[in-house]
Short mmCIF file of C-alpha atoms in Angstrom, two decimals:
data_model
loop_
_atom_site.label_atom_id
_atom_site.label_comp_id
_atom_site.label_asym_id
_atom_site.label_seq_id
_atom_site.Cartn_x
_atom_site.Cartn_y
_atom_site.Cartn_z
CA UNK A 146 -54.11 184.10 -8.88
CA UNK A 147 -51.13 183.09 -11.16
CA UNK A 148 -47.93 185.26 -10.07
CA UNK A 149 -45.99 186.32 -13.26
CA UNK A 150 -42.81 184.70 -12.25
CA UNK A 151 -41.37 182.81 -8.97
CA UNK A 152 -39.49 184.76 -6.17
CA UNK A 153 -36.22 183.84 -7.23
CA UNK A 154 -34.90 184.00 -3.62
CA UNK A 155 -34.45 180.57 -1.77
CA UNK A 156 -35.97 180.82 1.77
CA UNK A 157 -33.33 179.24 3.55
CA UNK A 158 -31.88 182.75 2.41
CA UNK A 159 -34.31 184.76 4.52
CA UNK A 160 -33.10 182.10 7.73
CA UNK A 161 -29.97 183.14 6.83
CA UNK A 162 -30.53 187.31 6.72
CA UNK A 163 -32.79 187.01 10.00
CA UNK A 164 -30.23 185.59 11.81
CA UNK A 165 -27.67 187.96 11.41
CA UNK A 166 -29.81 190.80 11.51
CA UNK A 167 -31.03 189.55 15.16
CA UNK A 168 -27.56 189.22 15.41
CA UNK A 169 -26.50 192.29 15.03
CA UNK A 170 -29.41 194.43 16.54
CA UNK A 171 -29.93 191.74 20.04
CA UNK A 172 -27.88 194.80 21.70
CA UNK A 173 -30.48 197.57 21.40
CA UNK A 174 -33.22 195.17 20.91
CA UNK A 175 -33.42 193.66 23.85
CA UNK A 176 -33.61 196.91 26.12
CA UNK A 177 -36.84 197.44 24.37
CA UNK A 178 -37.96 193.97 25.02
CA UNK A 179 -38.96 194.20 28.76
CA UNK A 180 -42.07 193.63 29.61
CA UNK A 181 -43.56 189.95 29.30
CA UNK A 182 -47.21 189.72 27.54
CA UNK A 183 -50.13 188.85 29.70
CA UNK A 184 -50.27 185.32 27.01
CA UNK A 185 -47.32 184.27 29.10
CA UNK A 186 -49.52 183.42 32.09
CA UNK A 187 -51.24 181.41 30.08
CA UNK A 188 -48.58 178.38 30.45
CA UNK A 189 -47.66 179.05 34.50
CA UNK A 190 -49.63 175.96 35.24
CA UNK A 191 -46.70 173.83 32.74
CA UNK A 192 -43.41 171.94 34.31
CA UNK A 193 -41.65 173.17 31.17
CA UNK A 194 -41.84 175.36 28.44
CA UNK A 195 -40.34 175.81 24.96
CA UNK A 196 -40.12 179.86 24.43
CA UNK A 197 -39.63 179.65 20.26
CA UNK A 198 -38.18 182.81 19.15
CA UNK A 199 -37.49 183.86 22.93
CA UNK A 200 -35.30 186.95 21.20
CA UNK A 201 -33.75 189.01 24.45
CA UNK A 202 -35.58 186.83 26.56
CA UNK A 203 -38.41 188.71 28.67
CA UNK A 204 -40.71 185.38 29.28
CA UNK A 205 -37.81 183.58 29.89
CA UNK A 206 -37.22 185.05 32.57
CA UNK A 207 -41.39 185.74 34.06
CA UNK A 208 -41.61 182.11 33.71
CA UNK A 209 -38.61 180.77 35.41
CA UNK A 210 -39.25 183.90 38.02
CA UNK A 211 -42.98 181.92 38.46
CA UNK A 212 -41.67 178.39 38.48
CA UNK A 213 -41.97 177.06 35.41
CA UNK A 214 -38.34 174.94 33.43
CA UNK A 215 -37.83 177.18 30.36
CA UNK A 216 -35.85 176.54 27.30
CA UNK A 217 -35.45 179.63 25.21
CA UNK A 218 -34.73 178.76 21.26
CA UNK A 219 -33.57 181.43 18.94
CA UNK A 220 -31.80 181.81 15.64
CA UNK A 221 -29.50 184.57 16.46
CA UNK A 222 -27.01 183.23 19.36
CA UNK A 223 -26.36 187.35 20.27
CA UNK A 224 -30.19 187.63 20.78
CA UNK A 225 -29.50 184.52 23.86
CA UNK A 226 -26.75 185.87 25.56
CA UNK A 227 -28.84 188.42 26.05
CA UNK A 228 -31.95 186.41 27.13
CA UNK A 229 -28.82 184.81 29.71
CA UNK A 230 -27.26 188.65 30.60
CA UNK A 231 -30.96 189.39 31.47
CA UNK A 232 -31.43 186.46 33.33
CA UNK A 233 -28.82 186.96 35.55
CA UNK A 234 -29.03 190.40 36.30
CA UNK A 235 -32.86 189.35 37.49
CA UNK A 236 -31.15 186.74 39.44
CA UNK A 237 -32.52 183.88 38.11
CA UNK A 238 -31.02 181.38 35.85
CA UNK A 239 -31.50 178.02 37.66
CA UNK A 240 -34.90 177.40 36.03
CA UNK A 241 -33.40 179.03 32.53
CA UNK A 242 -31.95 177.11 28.99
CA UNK A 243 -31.20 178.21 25.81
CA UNK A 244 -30.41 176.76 22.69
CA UNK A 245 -29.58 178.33 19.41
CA UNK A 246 -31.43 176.22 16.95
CA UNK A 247 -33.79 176.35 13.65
CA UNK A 248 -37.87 176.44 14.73
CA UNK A 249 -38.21 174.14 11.73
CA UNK A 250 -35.46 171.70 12.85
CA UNK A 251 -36.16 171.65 16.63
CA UNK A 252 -33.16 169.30 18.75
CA UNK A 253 -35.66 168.13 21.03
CA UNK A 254 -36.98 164.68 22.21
CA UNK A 255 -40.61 163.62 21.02
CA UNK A 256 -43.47 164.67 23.52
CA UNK A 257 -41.33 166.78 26.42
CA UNK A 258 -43.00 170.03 26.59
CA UNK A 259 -46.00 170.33 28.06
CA UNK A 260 -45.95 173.90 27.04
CA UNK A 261 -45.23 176.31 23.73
CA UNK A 262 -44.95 179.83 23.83
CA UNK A 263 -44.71 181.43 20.67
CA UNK A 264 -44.80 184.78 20.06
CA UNK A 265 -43.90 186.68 17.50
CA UNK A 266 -41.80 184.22 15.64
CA UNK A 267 -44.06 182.46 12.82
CA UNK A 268 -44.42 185.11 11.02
CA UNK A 269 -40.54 185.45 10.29
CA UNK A 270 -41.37 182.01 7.93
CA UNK A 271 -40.96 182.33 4.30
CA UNK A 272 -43.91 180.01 2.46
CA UNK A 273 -46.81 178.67 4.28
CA UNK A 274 -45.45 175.09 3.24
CA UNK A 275 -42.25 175.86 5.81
CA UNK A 276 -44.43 177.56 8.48
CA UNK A 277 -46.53 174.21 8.41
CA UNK A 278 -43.76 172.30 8.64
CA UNK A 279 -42.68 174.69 12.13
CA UNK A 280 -46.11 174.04 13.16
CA UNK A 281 -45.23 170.22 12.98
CA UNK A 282 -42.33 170.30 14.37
CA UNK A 283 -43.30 171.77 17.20
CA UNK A 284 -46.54 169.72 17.67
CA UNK A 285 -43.69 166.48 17.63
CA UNK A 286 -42.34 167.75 20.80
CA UNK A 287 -44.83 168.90 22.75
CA UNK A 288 -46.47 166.43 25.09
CA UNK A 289 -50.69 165.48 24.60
CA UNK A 290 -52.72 167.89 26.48
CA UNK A 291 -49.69 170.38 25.86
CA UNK A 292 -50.74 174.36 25.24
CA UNK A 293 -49.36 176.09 23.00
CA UNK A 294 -49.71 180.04 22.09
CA UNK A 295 -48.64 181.55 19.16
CA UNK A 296 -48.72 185.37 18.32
CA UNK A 297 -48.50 186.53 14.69
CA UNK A 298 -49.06 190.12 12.96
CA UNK A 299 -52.39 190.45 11.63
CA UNK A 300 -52.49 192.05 7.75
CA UNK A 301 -55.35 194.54 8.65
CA UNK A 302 -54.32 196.76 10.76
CA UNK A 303 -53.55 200.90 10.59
CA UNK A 304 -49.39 201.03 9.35
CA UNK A 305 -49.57 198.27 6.96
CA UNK A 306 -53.04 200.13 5.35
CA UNK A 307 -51.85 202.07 2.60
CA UNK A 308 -49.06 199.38 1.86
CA UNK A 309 -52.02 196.87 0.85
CA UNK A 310 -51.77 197.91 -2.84
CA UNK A 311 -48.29 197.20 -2.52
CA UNK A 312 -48.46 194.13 -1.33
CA UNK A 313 -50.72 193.01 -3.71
CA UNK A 314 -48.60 193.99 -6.64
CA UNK A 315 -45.88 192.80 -4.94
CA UNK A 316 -47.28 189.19 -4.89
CA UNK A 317 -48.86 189.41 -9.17
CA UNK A 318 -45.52 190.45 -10.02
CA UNK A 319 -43.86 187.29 -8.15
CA UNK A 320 -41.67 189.68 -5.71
CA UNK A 321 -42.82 187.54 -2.67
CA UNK A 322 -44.00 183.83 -2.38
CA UNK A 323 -47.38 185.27 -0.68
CA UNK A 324 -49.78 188.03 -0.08
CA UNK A 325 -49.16 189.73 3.02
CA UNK A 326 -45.10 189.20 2.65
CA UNK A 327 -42.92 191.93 2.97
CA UNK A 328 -39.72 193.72 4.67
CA UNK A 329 -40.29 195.89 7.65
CA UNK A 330 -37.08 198.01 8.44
CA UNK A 331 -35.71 198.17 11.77
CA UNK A 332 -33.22 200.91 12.05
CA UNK A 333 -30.38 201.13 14.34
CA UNK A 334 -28.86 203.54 16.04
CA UNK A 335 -26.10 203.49 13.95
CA UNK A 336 -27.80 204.82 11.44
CA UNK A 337 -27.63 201.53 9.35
CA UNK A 338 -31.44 199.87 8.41
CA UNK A 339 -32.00 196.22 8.76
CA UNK A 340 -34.87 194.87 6.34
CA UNK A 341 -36.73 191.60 8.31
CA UNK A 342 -38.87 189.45 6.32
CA UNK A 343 -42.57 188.79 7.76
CA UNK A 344 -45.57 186.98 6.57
CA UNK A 345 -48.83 188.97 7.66
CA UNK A 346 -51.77 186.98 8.33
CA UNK A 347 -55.25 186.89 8.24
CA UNK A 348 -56.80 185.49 11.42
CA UNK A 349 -58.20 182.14 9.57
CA UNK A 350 -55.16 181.60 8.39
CA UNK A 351 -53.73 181.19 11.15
CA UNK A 352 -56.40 178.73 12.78
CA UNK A 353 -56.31 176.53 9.30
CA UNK A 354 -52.33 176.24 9.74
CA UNK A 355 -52.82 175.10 13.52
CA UNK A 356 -55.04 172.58 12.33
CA UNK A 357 -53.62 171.40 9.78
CA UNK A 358 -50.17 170.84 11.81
CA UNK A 359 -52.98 168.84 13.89
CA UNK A 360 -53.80 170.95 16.89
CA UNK A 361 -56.99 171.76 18.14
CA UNK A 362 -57.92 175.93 18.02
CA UNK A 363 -59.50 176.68 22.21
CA UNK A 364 -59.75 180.21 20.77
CA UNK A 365 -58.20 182.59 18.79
CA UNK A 366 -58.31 186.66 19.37
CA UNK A 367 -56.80 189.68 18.84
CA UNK A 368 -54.27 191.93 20.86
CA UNK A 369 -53.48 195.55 20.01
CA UNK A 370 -50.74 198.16 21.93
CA UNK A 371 -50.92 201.31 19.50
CA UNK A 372 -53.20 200.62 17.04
CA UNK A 373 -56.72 202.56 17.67
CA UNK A 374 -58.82 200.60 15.36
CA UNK A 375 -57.59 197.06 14.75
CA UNK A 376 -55.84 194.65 16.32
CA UNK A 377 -51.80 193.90 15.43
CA UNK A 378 -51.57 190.67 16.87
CA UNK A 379 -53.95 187.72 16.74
CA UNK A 380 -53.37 185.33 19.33
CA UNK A 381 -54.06 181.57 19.02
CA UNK A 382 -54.42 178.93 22.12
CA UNK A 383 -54.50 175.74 20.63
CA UNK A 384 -53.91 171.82 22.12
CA UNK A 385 -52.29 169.08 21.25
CA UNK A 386 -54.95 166.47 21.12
CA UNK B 164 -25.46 175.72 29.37
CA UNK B 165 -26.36 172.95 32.30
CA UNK B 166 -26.27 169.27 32.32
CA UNK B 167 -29.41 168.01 32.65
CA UNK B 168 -30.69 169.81 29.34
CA UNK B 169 -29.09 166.80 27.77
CA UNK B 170 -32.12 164.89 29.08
CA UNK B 171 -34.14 166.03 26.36
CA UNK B 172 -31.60 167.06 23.51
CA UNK B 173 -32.03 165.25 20.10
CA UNK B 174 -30.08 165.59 17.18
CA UNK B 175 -31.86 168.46 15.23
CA UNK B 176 -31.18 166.38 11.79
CA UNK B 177 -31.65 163.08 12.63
CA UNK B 178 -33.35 163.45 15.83
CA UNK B 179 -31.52 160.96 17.58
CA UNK B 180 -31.12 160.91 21.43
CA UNK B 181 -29.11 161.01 23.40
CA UNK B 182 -26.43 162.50 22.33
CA UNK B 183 -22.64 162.46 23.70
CA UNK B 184 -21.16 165.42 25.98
CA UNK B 185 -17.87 166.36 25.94
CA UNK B 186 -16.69 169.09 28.12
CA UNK B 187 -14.27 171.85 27.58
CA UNK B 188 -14.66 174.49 29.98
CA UNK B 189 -16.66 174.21 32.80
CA UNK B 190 -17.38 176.78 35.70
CA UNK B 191 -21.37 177.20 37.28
CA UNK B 192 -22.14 176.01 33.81
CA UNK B 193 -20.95 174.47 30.94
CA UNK B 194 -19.02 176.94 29.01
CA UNK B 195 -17.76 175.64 26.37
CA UNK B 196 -17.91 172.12 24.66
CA UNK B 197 -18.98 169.26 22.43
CA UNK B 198 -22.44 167.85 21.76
CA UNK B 199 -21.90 164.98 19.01
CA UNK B 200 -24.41 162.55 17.50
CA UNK B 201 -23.22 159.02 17.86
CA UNK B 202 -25.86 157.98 15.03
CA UNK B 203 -25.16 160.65 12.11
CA UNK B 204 -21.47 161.76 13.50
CA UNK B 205 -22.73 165.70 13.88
CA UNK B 206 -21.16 167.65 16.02
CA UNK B 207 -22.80 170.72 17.38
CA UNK B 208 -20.18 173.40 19.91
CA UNK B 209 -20.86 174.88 22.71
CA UNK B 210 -20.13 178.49 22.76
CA UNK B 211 -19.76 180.52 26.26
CA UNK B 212 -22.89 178.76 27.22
CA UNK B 213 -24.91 178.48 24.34
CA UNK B 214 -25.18 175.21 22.55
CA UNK B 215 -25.64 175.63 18.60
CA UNK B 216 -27.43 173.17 17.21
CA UNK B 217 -28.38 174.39 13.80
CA UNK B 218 -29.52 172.28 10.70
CA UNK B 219 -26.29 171.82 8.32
CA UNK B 220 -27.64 174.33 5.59
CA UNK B 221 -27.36 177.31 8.38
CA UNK B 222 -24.22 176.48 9.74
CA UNK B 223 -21.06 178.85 9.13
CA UNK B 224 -18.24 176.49 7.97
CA UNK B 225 -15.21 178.92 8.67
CA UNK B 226 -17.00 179.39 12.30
CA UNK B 227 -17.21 175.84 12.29
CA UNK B 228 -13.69 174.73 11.38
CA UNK B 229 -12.42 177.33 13.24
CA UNK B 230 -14.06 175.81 16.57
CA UNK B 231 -12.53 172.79 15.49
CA UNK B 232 -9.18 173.52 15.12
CA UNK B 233 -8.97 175.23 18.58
CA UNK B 234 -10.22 172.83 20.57
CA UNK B 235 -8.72 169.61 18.71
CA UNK B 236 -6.92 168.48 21.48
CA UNK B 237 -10.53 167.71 22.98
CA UNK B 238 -12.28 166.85 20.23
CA UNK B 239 -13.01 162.83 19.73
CA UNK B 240 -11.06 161.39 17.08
CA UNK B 241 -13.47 160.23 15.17
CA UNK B 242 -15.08 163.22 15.34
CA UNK B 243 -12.15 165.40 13.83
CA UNK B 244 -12.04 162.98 11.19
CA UNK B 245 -15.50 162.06 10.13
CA UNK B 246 -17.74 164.23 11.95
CA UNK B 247 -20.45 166.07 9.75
CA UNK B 248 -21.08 168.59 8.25
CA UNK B 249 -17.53 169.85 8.59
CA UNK B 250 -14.20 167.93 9.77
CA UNK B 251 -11.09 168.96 9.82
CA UNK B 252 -9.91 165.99 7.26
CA UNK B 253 -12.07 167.03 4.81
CA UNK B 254 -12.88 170.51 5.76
#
């Protein structure tokens, strides 16, 4: 499938847009943001943990609260002084980092982490060439042995249905750089909407990325919260062989 | 942001470690402050607690410079002078 023309947007462009749309919405973001997912127990057995994408912070603060070193890496700086605000007020920060940094340009030794939560993040990536490339970058700093679980949006499930067309169109008429890209608008309470770029995936996809970035798939499901029907999240536990 | 996270910082660009602290302001934590790259010359601030180490192409320049300028006094030399991607020499 040949698109008609080339997005002409540059991705570092969309790096650029999240960022200061985290930045701007980490206020009433992260009071939504409370409870950690059950995939977070997944890495309690780990000395320490790279959160990527940690946002406001919740699993920042269940790990270090079950004795696991965190370091909590986001784009948006506003979205970590949240993650810290939260952390204190739970009264625990010794165990806690953060560093505002680029998933695809992580300022980390080589083989540290013996654990890699992340959830929810990928899919922010623009081309599957630069989510690779996150994939390997992250694989570079995790130790052998290490876990790591990453969350994504799936493309099949019950909101994004009747968009499908859309997106489809979308990617013949060389809008987007893939099928299953689009914007999904957040609006604030101010009144003012916030489009956020996401790549929706299907649930190979996902495992072929994993693999090719050189981890090994344990097993891959899905998760769902409103959805009746389908899941919204697949869920990936891979190693680092 | 704490000491001992320097332990495993690397520059984000040229993935060097370690890197060089210098502190500004320091209270429980490190508040604010310097994290420079004696291989490539980056520099990468501290901000009330939060250490920014983003690749050049999503750095804000005016932020940057701005940084910079307030905290020259405490800045290395050589860093004021040649440090990437932004110095106050050559803006």
């Amino acid at each position: 499938m040949k698109p008609l023309s080339k997005p002409s947007k540059d991705p570092v462009k969309v790096f650029r847009e999240l960022k200061e749309i985290f930045d701007q919405i980490a206020g009433e973001y992260s009071g939504k943001r409370r409870k950690p997912w059950r995939e977070a127990d997944l890495l309690l057995e780990a000395k320490l943990v790279l959160d990527s994408g940690c946002g406001s912070g919740r699993h920042l603060v269940y790990l270090s609260k079950s004795g696991v070193e965190v370091v909590g890496i986001d784009l948006a700086p506003n979205m970590l002084k949240e993650a810290l605000k939260y952390a204190e007020w739970r009264g625990d920060l010794k165990r806690v980092h953060v560093v505002a940094c680029d998933m695809l340009h992580l300022p980390f030794r080589d083989g540290i982490f013996d654990g890699v939560l992340m959830l929810a993040s990928l899919h922010h990536i623009p081309t599957s060439k630069l989510r690779l490339e996150c994939l390997k970058e992250h694989f570079r700093v995790m130790k052998r042995e290490g876990t790591i679980v990453v969350s994504v949006w799936t493309i099949l499930q019950l909101r994004f249905l009747m968009k499908l067309p859309k997106l489809l169109l979308d990617k013949l008429l060389g809008r987007v750089w893939e099928f299953g890209d689009l914007y999904v608008p957040w609006r604030s309470l101010k009144g003012r909407t916030f489009r956020r770029f996401y790549h929706l995936f299907r649930r190979a996809e996902l495992k072929e990325l994993l693999e090719e970035a050189g981890f090994k798939v344990k097993r891959i499901y899905g998760t769902k919260f409103k959805d009746p029907i389908f899941s919204e999240n697949h869920v990936a536990v891979a190693v680092k062989p | 942001m704490k000491r001992r996270l320097m332990d495993i910082l690397a520059c984000p660009m040229c993935k060097h470690h370690s890197l060089e602290l210098h502190i500004f302001k320091e209270a429980e934590e490190i508040e604010e402050g310097v994290i420079v790259c004696p291989n490539c010359l980056r520099w990468y601030p501290i901000i009330e607690s939060i250490p920014h180490m983003l690749p050049d192409h999503l750095r804000s320049k005016d932020e940057d410079l701005s940084f910079m300028e307030n905290w020259k006094d405490r800045f290395p030399q050589e860093i004021l002078e040649k440090g990437k991607p932004f110095n106050l020499r050559e803006g």
